GROMACS .gro file of C-alpha atoms in nm:
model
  228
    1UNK     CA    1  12.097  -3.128   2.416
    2UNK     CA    2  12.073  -3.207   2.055
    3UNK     CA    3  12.377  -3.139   1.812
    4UNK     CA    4  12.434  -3.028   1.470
    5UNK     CA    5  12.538  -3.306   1.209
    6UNK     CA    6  12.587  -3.305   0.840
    7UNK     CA    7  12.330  -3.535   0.630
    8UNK     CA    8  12.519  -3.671   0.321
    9UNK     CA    9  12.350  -3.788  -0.015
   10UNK     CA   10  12.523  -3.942  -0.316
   11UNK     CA   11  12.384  -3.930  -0.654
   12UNK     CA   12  12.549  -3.951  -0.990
   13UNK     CA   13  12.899  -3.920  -0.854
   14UNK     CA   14  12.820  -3.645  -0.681
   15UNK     CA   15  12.841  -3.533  -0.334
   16UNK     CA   16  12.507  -3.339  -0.133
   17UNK     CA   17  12.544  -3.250   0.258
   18UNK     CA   18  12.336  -3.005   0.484
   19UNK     CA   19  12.399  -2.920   0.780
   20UNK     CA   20  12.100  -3.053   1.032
   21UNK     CA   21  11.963  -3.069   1.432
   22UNK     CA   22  12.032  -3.423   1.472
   23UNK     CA   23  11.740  -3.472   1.701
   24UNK     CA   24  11.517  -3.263   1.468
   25UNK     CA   25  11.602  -3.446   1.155
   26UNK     CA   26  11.497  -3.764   1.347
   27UNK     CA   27  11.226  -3.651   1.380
   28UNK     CA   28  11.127  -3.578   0.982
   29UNK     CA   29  11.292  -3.890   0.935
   30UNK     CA   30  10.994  -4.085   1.195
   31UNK     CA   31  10.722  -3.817   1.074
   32UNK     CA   32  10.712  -3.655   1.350
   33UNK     CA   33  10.760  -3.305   1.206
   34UNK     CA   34  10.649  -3.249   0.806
   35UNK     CA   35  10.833  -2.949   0.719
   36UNK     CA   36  11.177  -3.046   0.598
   37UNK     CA   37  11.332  -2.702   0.681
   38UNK     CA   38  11.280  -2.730   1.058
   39UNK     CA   39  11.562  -2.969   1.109
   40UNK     CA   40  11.785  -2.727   0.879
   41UNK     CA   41  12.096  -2.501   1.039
   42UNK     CA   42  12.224  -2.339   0.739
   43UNK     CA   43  12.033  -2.294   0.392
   44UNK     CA   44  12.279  -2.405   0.181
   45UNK     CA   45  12.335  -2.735   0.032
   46UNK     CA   46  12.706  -2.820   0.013
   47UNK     CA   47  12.963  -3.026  -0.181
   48UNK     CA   48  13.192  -3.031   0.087
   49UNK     CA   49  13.000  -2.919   0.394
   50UNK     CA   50  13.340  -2.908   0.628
   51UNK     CA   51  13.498  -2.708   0.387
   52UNK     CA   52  13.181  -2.494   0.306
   53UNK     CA   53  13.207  -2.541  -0.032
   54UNK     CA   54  12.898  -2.527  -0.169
   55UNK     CA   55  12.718  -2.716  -0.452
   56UNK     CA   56  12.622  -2.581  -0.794
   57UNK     CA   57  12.272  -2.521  -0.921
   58UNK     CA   58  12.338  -2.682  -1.218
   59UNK     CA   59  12.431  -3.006  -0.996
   60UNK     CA   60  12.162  -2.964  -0.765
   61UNK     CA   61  11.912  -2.976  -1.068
   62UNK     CA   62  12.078  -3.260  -1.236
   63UNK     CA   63  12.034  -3.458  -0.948
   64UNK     CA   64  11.736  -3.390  -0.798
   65UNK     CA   65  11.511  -3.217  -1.086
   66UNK     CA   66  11.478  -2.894  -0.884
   67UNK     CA   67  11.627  -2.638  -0.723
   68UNK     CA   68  11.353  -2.566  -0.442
   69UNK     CA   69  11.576  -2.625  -0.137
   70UNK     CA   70  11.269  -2.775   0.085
   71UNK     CA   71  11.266  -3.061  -0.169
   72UNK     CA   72  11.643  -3.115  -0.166
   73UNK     CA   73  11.636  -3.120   0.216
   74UNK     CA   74  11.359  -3.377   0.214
   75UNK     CA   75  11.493  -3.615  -0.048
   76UNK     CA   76  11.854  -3.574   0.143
   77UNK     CA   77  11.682  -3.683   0.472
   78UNK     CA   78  11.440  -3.973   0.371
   79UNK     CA   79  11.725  -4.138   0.137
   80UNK     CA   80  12.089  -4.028   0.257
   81UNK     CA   81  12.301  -4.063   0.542
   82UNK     CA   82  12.217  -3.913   0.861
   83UNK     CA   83  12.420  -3.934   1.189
   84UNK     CA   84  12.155  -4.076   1.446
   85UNK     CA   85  12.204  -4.261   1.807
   86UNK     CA   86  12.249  -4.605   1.867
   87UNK     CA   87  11.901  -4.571   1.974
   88UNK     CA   88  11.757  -4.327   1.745
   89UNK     CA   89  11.863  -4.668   1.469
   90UNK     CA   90  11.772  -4.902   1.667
   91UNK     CA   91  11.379  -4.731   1.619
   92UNK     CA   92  11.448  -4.630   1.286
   93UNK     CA   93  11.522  -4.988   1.191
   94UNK     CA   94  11.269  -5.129   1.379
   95UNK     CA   95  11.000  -4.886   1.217
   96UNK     CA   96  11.122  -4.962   0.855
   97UNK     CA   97  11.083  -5.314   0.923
   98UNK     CA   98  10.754  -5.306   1.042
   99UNK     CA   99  10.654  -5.107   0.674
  100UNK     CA  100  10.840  -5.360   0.498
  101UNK     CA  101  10.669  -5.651   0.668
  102UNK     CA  102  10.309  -5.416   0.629
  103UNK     CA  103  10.372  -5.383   0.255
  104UNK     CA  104  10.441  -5.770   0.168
  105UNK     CA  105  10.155  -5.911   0.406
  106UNK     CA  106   9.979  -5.659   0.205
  107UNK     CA  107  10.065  -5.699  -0.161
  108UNK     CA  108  10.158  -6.064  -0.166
  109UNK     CA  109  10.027  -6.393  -0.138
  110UNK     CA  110  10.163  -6.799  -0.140
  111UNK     CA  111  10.091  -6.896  -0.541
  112UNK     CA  112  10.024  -7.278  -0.431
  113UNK     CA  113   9.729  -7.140  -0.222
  114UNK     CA  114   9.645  -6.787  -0.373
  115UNK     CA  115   9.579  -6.716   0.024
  116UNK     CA  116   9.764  -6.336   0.227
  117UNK     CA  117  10.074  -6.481   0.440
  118UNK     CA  118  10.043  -6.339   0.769
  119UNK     CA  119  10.281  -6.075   0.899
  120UNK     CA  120  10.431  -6.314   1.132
  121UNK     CA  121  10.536  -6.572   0.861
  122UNK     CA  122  10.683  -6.329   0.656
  123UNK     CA  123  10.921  -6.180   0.931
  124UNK     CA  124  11.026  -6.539   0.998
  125UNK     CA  125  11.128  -6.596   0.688
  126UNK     CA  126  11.337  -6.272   0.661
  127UNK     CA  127  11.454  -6.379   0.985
  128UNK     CA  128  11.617  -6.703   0.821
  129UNK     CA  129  11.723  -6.509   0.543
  130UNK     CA  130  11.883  -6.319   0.686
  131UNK     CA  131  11.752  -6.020   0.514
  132UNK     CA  132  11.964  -5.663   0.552
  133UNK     CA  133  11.775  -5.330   0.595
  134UNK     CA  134  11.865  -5.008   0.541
  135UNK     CA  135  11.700  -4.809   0.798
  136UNK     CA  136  11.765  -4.479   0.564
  137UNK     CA  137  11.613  -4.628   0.279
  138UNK     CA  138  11.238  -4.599   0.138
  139UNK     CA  139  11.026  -4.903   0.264
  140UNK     CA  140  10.912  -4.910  -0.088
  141UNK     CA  141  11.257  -4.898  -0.265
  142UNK     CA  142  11.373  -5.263  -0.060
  143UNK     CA  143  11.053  -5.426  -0.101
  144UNK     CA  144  11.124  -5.575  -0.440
  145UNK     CA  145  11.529  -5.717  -0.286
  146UNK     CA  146  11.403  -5.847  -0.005
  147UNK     CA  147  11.131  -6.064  -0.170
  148UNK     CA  148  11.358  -6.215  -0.394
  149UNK     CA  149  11.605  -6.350  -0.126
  150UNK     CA  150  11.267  -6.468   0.042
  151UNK     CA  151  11.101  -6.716  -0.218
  152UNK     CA  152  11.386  -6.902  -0.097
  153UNK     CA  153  11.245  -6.975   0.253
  154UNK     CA  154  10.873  -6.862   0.168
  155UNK     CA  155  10.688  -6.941  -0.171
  156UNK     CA  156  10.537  -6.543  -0.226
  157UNK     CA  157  10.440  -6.341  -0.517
  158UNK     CA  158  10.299  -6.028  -0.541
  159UNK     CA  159   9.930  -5.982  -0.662
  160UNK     CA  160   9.619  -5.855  -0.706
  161UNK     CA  161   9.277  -6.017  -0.716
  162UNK     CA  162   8.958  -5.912  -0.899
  163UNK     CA  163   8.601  -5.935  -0.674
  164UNK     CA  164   8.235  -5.900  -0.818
  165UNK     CA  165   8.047  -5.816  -0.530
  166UNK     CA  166   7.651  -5.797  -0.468
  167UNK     CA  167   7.495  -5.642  -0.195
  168UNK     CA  168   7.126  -5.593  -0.122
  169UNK     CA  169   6.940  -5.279  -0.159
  170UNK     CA  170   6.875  -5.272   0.302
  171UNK     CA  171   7.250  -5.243   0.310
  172UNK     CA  172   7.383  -5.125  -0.028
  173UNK     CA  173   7.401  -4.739   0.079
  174UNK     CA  174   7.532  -4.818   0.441
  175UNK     CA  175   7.826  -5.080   0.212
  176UNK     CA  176   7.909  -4.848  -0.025
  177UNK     CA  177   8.182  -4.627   0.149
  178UNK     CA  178   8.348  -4.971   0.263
  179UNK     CA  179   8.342  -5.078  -0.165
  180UNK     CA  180   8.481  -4.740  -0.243
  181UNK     CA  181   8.800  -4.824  -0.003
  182UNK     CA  182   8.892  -5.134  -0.219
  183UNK     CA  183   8.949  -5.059  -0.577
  184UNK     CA  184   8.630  -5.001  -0.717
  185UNK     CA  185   8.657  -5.080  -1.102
  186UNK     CA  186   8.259  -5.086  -1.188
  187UNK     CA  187   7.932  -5.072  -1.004
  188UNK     CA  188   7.566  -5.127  -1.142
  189UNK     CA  189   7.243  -5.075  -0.946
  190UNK     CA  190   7.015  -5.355  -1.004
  191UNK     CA  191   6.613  -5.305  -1.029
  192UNK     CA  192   6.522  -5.439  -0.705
  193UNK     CA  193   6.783  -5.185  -0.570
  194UNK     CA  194   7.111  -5.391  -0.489
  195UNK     CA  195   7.409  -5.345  -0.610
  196UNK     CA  196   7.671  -5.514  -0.835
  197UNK     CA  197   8.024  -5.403  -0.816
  198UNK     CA  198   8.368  -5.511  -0.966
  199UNK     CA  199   8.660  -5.483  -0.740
  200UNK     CA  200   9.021  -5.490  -0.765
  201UNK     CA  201   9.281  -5.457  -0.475
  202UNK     CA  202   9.644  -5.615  -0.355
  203UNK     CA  203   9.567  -5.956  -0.290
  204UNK     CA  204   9.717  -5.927   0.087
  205UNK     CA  205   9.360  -5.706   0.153
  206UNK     CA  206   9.142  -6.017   0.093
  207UNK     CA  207   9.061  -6.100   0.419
  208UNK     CA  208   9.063  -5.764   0.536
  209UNK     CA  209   8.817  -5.685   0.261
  210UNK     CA  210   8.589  -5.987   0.336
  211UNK     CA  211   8.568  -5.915   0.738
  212UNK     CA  212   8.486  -5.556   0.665
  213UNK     CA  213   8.209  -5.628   0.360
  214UNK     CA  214   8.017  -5.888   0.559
  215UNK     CA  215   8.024  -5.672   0.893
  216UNK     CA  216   7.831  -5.349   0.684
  217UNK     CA  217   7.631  -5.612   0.536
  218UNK     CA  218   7.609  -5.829   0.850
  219UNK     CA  219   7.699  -6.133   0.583
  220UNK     CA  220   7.456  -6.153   0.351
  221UNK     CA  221   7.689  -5.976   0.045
  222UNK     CA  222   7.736  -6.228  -0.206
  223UNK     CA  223   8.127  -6.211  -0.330
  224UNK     CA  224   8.343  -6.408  -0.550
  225UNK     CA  225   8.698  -6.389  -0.670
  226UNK     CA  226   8.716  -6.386  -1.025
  227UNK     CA  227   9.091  -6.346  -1.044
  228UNK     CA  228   9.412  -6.354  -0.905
   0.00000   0.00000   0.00000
């Protein structure tokens, strides 16, 4: 049977707690459920949730540029402190890793070679650094850390590279949807009905990018990286 809990958020030296269904807010927390208010027991956000003293609007606004309650209860569960199970974190962690991982293999690339490191390489490497994850914190918002306490084990930067792309007129309709999907920056349809396209996309997606074009085109596009 799940059990109420109190979610705590600091911001600004201030103090935010609601009071939750700890199984429930999991749940938001893993996307489960979308509706932040499900997981809610009492519409109130407090300063001092034990004591039921509750916080000011002014406070609330200060802090979170609103005072629509669903918001606050969203932004309290995706970035503040929520009592979970051993195993509940144990998921939660392993979850946020596997984004973390997702959005390096995706973004970055090894500057000697200009070439995606694959997901396994880069958990390795955080492996032997020893990197720390917050399993309450955005993906997005430890991305940037983490990398820098890898170049020490793993040359990486981040990236994006620039592709001109042509693709004959028997498979320029049927390619077009998979263009569209990676950053389409220009496109010009030639007179014998093919088309030219710039693209421009996180460098991780190159060979992603490359497996997809030449399937729809069954590999007779003609692409070149321009930039990195």
């Amino acid at each position: 049977m799940s059990k109420t809990v109190i979610a705590k958020y600091a911001v600004g030296g201030e103090e935010f707690e609601i009071f939750v269904d700890a199984d429930k807010a999991y749940d938001f927390i893993t996307g489960k459920i979308s509706n932040p208010m499900v997981p809610l027991e009492v519409e109130e956000v407090f300063k001092d949730a034990n004591k039921g003293d509750r916080q000011s609007q002014d406070k609330l606004k200060k802090a979170f540029g609103t005072e629509d309650i669903e918001k606050i209860v969203a932004l309290i569960l995706k970035n503040g402190n929520v009592p979970l199970t051993t195993e509940q974190k144990n998921n939660l962690l392993a979850d946020k890793r596997k984004q973390i991982i997702n959005i390096i293999a995706t973004n970055a690339i090894d500057p000697r070679t200009h070439t995606p490191h694959p997901p396994q390489r880069i958990e390795k490497a955080m492996e032997e650094a020893r990197v720390t994850i917050d399993p309450f914190k955005s993906a997005n918002l430890q991305v940037d850390d983490i990398v820098k306490k890898l170049v020490t084990k793993l040359p990486i930067k981040f990236a994006t590279v620039k592709v001109e792309v042509v693709v004959s007129a028997e498979f320029s309709n049927r390619s077009y949807g998979v263009l569209k999907q990676y950053g389409l920056k220009s496109e010009k349809w030639l007179p014998d009905g093919s088309l030219s396209v710039t693209l421009e996309f996180p460098a991780g997606l190159q060979s992603e990018f490359f497996d997809k074009i030449n399937s729809a085109t069954k590999g007779t596009a003609i692409a070149k990286i321009v930039s990195t």
